[in-house]
PDB file of C-alpha atoms in Angstrom:
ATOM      1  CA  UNK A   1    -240.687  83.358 -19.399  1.00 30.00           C
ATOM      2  CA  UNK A   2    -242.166  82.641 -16.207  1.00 35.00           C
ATOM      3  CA  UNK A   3    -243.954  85.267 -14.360  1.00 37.00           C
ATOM      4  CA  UNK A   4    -242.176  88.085 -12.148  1.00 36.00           C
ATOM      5  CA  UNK A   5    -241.601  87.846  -8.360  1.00 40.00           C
ATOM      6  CA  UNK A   6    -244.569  88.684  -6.295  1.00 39.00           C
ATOM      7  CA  UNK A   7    -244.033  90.176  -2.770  1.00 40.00           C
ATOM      8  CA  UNK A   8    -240.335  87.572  -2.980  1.00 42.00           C
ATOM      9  CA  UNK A   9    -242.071  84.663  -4.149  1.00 41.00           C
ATOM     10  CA  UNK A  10    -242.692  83.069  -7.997  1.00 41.00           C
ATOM     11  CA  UNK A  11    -246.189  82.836  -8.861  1.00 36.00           C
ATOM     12  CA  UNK A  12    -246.431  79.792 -10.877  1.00 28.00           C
ATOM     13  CA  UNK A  13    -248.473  77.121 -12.300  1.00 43.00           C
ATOM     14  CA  UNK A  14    -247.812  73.346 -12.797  1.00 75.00           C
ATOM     15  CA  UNK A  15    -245.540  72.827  -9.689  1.00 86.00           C
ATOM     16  CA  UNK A  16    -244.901  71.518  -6.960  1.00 94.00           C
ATOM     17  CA  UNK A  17    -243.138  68.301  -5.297  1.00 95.00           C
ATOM     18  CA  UNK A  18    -242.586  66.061  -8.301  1.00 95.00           C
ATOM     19  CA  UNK A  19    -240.736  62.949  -7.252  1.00 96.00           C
ATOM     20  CA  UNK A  20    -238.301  61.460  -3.835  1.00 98.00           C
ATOM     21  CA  UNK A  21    -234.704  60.053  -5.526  1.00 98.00           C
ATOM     22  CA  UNK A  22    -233.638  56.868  -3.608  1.00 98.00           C
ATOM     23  CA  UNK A  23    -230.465  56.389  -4.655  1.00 98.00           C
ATOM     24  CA  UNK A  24    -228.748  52.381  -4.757  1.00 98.00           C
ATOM     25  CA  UNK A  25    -225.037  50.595  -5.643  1.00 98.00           C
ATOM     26  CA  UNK A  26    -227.863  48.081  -6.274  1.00 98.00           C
ATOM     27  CA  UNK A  27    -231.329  48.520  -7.977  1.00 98.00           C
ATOM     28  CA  UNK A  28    -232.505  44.839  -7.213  1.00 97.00           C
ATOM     29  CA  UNK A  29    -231.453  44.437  -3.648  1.00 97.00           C
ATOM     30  CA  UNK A  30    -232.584  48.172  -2.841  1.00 98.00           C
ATOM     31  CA  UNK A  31    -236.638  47.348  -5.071  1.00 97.00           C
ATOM     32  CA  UNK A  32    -236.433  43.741  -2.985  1.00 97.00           C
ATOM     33  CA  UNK A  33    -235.675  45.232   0.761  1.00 97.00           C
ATOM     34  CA  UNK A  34    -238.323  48.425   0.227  1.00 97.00           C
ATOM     35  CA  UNK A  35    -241.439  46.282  -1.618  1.00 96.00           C
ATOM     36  CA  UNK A  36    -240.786  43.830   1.737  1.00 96.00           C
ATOM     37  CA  UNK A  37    -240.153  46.807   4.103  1.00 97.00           C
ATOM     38  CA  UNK A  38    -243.305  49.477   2.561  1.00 96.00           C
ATOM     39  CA  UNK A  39    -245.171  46.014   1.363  1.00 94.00           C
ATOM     40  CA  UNK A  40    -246.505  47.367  -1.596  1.00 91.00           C
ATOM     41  CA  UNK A  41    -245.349  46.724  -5.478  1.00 90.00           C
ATOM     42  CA  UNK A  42    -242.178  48.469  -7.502  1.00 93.00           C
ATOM     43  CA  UNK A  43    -242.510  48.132 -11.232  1.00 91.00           C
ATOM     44  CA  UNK A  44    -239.265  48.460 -13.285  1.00 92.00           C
ATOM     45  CA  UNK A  45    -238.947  51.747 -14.942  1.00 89.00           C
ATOM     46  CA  UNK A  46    -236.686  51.859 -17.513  1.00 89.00           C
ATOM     47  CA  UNK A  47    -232.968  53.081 -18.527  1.00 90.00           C
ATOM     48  CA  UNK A  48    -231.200  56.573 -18.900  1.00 91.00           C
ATOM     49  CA  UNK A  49    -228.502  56.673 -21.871  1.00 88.00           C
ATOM     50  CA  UNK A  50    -225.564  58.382 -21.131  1.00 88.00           C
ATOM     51  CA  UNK A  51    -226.052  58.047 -17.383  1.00 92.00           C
ATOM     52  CA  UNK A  52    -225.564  54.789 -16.723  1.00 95.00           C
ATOM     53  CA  UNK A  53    -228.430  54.255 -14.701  1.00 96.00           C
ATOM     54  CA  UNK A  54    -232.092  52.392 -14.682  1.00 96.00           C
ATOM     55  CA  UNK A  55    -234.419  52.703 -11.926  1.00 95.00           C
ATOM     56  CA  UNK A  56    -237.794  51.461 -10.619  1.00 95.00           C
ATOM     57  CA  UNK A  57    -240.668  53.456  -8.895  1.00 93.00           C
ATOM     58  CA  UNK A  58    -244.066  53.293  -7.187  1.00 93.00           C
ATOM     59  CA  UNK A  59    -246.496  56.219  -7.133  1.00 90.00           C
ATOM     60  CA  UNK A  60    -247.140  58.250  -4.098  1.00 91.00           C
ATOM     61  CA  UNK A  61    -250.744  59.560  -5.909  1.00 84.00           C
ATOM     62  CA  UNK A  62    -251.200  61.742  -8.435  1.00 76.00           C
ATOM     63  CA  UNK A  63    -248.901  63.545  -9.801  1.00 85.00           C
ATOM     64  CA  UNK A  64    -246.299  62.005  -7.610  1.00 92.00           C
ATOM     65  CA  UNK A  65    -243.864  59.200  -7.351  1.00 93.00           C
ATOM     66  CA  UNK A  66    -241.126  57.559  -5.609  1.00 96.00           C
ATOM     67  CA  UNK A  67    -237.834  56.698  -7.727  1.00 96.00           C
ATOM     68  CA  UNK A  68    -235.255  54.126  -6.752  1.00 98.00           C
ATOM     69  CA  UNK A  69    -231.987  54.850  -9.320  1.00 98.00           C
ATOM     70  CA  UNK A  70    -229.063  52.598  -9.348  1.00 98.00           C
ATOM     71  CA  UNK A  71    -225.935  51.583 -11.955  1.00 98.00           C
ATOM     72  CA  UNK A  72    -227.395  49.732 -14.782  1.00 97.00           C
ATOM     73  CA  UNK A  73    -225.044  46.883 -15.581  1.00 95.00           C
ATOM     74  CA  UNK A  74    -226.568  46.826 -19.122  1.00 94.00           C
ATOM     75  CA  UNK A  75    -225.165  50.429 -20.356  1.00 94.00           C
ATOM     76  CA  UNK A  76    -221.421  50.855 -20.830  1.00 93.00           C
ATOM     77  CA  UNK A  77    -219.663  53.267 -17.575  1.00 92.00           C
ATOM     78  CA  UNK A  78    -220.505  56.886 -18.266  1.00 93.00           C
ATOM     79  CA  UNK A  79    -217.936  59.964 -19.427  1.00 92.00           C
ATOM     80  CA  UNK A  80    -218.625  61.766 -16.292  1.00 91.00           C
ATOM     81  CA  UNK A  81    -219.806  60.438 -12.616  1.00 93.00           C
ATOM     82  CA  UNK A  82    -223.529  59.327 -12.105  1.00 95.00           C
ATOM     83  CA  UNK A  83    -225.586  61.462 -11.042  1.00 93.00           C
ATOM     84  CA  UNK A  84    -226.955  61.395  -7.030  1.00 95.00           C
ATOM     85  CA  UNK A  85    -223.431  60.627  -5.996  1.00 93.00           C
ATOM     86  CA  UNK A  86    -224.511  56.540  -7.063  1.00 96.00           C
ATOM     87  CA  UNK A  87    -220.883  55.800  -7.516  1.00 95.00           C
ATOM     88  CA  UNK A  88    -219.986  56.794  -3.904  1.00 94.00           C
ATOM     89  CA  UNK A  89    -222.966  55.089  -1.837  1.00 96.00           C
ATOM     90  CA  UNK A  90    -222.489  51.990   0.684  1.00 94.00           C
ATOM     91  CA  UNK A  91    -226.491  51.328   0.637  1.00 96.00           C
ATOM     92  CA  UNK A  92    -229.492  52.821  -0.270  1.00 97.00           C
ATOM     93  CA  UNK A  93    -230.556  56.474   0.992  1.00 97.00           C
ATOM     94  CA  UNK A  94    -232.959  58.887   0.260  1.00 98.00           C
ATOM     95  CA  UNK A  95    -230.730  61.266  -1.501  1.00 98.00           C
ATOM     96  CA  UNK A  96    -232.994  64.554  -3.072  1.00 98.00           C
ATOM     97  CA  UNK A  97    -236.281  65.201  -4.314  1.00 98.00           C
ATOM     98  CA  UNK A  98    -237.276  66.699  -7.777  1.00 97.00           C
ATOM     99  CA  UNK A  99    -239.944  69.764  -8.176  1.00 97.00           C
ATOM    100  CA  UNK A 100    -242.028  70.373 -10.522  1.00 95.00           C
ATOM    101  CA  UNK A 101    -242.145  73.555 -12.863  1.00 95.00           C
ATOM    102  CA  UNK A 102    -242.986  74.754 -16.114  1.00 93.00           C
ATOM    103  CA  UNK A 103    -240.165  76.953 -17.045  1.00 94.00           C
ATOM    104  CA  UNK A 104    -237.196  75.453 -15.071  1.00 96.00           C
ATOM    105  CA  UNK A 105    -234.806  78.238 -17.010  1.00 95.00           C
ATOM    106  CA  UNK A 106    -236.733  80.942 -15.766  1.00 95.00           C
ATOM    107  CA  UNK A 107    -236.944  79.283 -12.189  1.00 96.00           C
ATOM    108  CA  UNK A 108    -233.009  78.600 -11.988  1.00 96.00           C
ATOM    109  CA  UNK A 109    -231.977  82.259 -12.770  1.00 96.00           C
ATOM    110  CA  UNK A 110    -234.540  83.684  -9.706  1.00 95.00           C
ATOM    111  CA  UNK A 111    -232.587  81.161  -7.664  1.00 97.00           C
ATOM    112  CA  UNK A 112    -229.477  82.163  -8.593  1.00 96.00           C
ATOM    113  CA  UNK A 113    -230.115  85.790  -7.307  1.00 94.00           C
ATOM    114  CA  UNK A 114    -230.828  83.669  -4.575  1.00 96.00           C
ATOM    115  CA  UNK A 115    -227.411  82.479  -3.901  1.00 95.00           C
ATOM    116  CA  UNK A 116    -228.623  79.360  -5.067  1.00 97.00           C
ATOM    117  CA  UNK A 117    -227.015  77.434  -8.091  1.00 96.00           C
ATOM    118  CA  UNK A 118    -228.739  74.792  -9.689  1.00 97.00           C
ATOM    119  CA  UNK A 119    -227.526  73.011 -12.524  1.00 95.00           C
ATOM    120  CA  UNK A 120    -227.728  73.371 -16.291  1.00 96.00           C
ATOM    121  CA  UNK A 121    -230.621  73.011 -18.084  1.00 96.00           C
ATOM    122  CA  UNK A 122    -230.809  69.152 -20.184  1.00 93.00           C
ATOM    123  CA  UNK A 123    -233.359  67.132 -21.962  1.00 90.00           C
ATOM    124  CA  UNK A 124    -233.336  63.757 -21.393  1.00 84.00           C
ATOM    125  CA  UNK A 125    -235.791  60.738 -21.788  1.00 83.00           C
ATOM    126  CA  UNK A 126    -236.419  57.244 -21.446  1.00 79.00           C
ATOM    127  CA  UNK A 127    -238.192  54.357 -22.828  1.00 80.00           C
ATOM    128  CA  UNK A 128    -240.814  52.199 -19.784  1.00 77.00           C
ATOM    129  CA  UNK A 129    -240.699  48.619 -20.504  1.00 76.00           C
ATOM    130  CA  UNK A 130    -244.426  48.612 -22.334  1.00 78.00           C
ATOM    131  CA  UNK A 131    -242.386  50.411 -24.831  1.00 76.00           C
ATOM    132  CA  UNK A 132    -244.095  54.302 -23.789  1.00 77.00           C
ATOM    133  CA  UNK A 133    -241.622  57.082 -24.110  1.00 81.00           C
ATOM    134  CA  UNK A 134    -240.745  59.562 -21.473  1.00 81.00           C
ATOM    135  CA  UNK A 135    -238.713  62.712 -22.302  1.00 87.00           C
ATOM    136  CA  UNK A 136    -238.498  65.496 -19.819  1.00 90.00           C
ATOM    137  CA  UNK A 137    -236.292  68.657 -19.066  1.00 95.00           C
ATOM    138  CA  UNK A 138    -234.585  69.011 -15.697  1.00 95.00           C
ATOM    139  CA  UNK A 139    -231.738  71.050 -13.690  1.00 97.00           C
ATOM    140  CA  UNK A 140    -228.727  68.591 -13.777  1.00 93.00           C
ATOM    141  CA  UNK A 141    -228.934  67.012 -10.260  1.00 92.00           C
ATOM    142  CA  UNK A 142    -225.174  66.270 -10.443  1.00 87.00           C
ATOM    143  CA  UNK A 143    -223.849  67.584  -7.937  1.00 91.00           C
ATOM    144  CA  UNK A 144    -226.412  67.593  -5.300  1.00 95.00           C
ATOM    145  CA  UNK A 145    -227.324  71.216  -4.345  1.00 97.00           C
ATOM    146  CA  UNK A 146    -227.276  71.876  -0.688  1.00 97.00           C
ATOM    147  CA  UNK A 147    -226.820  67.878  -0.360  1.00 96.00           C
ATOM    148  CA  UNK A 148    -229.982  67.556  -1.516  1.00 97.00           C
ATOM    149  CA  UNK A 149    -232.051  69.141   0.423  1.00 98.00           C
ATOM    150  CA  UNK A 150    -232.480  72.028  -2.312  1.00 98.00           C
ATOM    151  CA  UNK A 151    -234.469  70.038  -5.146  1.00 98.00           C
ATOM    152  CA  UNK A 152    -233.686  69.723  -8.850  1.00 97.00           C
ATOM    153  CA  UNK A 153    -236.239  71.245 -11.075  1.00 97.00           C
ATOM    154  CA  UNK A 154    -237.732  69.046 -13.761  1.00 96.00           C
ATOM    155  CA  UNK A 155    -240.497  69.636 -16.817  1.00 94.00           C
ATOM    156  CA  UNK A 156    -242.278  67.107 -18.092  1.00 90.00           C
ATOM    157  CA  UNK A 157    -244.143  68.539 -20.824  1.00 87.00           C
ATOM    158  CA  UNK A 158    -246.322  66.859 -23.051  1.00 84.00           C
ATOM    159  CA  UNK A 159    -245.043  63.550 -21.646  1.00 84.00           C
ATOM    160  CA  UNK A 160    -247.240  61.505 -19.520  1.00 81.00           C
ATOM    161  CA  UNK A 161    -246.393  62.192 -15.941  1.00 81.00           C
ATOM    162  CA  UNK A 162    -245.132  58.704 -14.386  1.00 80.00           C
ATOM    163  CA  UNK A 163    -247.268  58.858 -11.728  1.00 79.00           C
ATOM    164  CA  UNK A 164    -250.334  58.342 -14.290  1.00 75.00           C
ATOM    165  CA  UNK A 165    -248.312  55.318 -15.956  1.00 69.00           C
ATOM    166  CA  UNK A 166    -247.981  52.622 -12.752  1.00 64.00           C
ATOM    167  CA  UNK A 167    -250.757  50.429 -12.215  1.00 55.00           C
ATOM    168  CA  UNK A 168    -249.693  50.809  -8.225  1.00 45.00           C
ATOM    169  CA  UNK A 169    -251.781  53.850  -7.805  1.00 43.00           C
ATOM    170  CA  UNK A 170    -254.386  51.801  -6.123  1.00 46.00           C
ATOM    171  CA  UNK A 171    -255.943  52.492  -2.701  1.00 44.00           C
ATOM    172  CA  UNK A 172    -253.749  50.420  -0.820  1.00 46.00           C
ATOM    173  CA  UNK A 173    -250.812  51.883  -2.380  1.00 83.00           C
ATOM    174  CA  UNK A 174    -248.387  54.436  -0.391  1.00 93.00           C
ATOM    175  CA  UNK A 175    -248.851  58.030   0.472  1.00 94.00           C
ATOM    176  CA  UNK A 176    -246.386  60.748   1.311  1.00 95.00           C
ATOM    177  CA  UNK A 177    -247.509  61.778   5.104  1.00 96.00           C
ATOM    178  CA  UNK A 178    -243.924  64.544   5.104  1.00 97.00           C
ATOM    179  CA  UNK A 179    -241.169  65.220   3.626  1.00 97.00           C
ATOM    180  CA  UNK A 180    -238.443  67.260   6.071  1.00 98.00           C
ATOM    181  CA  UNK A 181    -234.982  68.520   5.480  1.00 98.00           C
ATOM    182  CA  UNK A 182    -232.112  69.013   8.046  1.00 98.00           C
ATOM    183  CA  UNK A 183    -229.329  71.427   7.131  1.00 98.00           C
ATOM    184  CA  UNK A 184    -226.658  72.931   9.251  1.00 98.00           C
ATOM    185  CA  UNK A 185    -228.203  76.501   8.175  1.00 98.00           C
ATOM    186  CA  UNK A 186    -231.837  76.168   7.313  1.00 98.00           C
ATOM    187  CA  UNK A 187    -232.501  80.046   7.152  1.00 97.00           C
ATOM    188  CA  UNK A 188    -230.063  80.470   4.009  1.00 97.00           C
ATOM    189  CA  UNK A 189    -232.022  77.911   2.128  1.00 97.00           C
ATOM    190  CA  UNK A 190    -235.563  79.288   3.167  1.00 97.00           C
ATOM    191  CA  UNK A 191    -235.961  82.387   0.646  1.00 97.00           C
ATOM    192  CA  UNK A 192    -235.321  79.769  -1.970  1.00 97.00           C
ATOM    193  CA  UNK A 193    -237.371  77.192  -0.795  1.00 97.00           C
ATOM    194  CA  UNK A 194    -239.943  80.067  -0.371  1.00 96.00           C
ATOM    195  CA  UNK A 195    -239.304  81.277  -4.244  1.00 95.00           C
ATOM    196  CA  UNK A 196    -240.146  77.762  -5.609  1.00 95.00           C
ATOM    197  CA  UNK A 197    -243.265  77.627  -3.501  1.00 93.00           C
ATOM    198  CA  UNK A 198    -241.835  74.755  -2.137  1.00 94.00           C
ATOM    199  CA  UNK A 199    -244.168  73.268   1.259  1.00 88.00           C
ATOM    200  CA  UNK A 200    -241.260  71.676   3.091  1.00 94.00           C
ATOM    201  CA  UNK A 201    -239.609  72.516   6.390  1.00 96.00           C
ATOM    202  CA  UNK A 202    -235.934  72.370   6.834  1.00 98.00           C
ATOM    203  CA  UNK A 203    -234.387  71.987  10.376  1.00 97.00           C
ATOM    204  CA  UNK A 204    -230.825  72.594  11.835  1.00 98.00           C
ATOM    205  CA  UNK A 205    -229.054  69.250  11.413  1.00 97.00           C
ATOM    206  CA  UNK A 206    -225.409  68.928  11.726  1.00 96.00           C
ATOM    207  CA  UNK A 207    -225.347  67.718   8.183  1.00 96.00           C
ATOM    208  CA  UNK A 208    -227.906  68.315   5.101  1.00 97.00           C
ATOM    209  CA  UNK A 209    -230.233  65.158   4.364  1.00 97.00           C
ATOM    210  CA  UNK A 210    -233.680  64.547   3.547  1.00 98.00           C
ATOM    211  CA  UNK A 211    -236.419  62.011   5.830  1.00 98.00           C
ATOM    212  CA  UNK A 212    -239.391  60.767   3.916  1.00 98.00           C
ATOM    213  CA  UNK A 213    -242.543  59.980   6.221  1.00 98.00           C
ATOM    214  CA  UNK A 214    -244.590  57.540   4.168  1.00 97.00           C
ATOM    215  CA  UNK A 215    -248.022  55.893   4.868  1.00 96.00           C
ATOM    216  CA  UNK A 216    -247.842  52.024   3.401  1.00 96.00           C
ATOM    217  CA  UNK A 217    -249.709  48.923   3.602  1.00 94.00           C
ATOM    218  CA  UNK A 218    -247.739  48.137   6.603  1.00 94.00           C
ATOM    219  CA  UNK A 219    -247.915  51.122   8.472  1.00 96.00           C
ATOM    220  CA  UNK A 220    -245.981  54.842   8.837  1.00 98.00           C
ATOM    221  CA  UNK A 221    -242.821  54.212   7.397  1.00 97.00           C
ATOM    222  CA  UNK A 222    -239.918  56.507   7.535  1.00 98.00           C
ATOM    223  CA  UNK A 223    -236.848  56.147   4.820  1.00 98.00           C
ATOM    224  CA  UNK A 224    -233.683  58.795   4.989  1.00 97.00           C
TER     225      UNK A 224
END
């Protein structure tokens, strides 16, 4: 079990912002247009069975990455929708953010009292092309809580974090400068935010959505 509440928020261990999700129709046109646009290197990452997706990803520095997700034409359609509402984009967005934590059971039930609903609980796990394999527990992200802007929560156990795994983590590699949320009410997502221990601020936007302030080899780039 995870520890108990202190003072309204979850003292924990192990957390913390975990990953961005850019989801993509289209995994090579989306890794072409951002290694141009952030000019630094995307390495393939691998597939997910039974989702029907693949994705790519370059490290924001330890303990950290970026993910780009799309369809993978090489897996058959899934049962059930993808997950980070792939099937309905027109382009690329930034569409949620995963955050770390050791007991993500423990943490979804304190959100719940919360008002809060994350998903179930899964296991899932993938293989990298250098044949390394990944298997991790997470909230399903499907659908997107809050549209987004309330992350999923994700384990990683034993498993080498993926951060650790891409040779991009070099000093002219990117950086996260912020990450920001907009949401038409901000205040009913704080005590939430504040449970997780979660270091991002959330302002009044007419819809929810996520911006992404990165620092690059070509400069302060933002993606949304």
């Amino acid at each position: 079990m995870a520890p108990a509440p202190a003072g309204g928020r979850l003292v924990m261990t192990e957390s913390g912002l975990d990953h961005l999700v850019y989801a993509t129709p289209d995994l090579d046109d989306a890794v072409e247009a951002l290694s141009k646009l952030l000019g630094a290197p995307i390495e393939p990452g691998g597939s997910h069975p039974g989702w029907g997706t693949h994705n790519a990803l370059f490290s924001l520095g330890a303990g950290t990455y970026f993910e780009i997700i799309g369809p993978d034409p090489q897996q058959p359609d899934p049962p059930g929708p993808r997950p980070f509402a792939i099937d309905h984009l027109e382009g690329g967005r930034l569409v949620t953010w995963a955050f770390r934590h050791p007991d993500p059971e423990s943490a979804r039930e304190l959100l719940i009292d919360l008002d809060i609903r994350l998903g179930p609980v899964r296991s899932k796990s993938r293989t990298r092309p250098d044949g390394t394999s990944l298997s991790w527990k997470l909230t399903e992200p499907e659908p997107l809580v809050e549209g987004g802007v309330i992350p999923f929560l994700i384990d990683w156990g034993s498993t080498p974090h993926p951060s650790s795994l891409t040779s991009s983590l070099t000093p002219s590699s990117c950086s996260l400068v912020r990450l920001a949320g907009r949401h038409p009410d901000p205040d009913r997502l704080r005590p939430a935010l504040d449970a997780l221990g979660a270091d991002v601020s959330v302002f009044v936007g007419p819809a929810p959505g996520l911006s992404a302030l990165l620092r690059t080899p070509r400069g302060e780039v933002e993606l949304t």
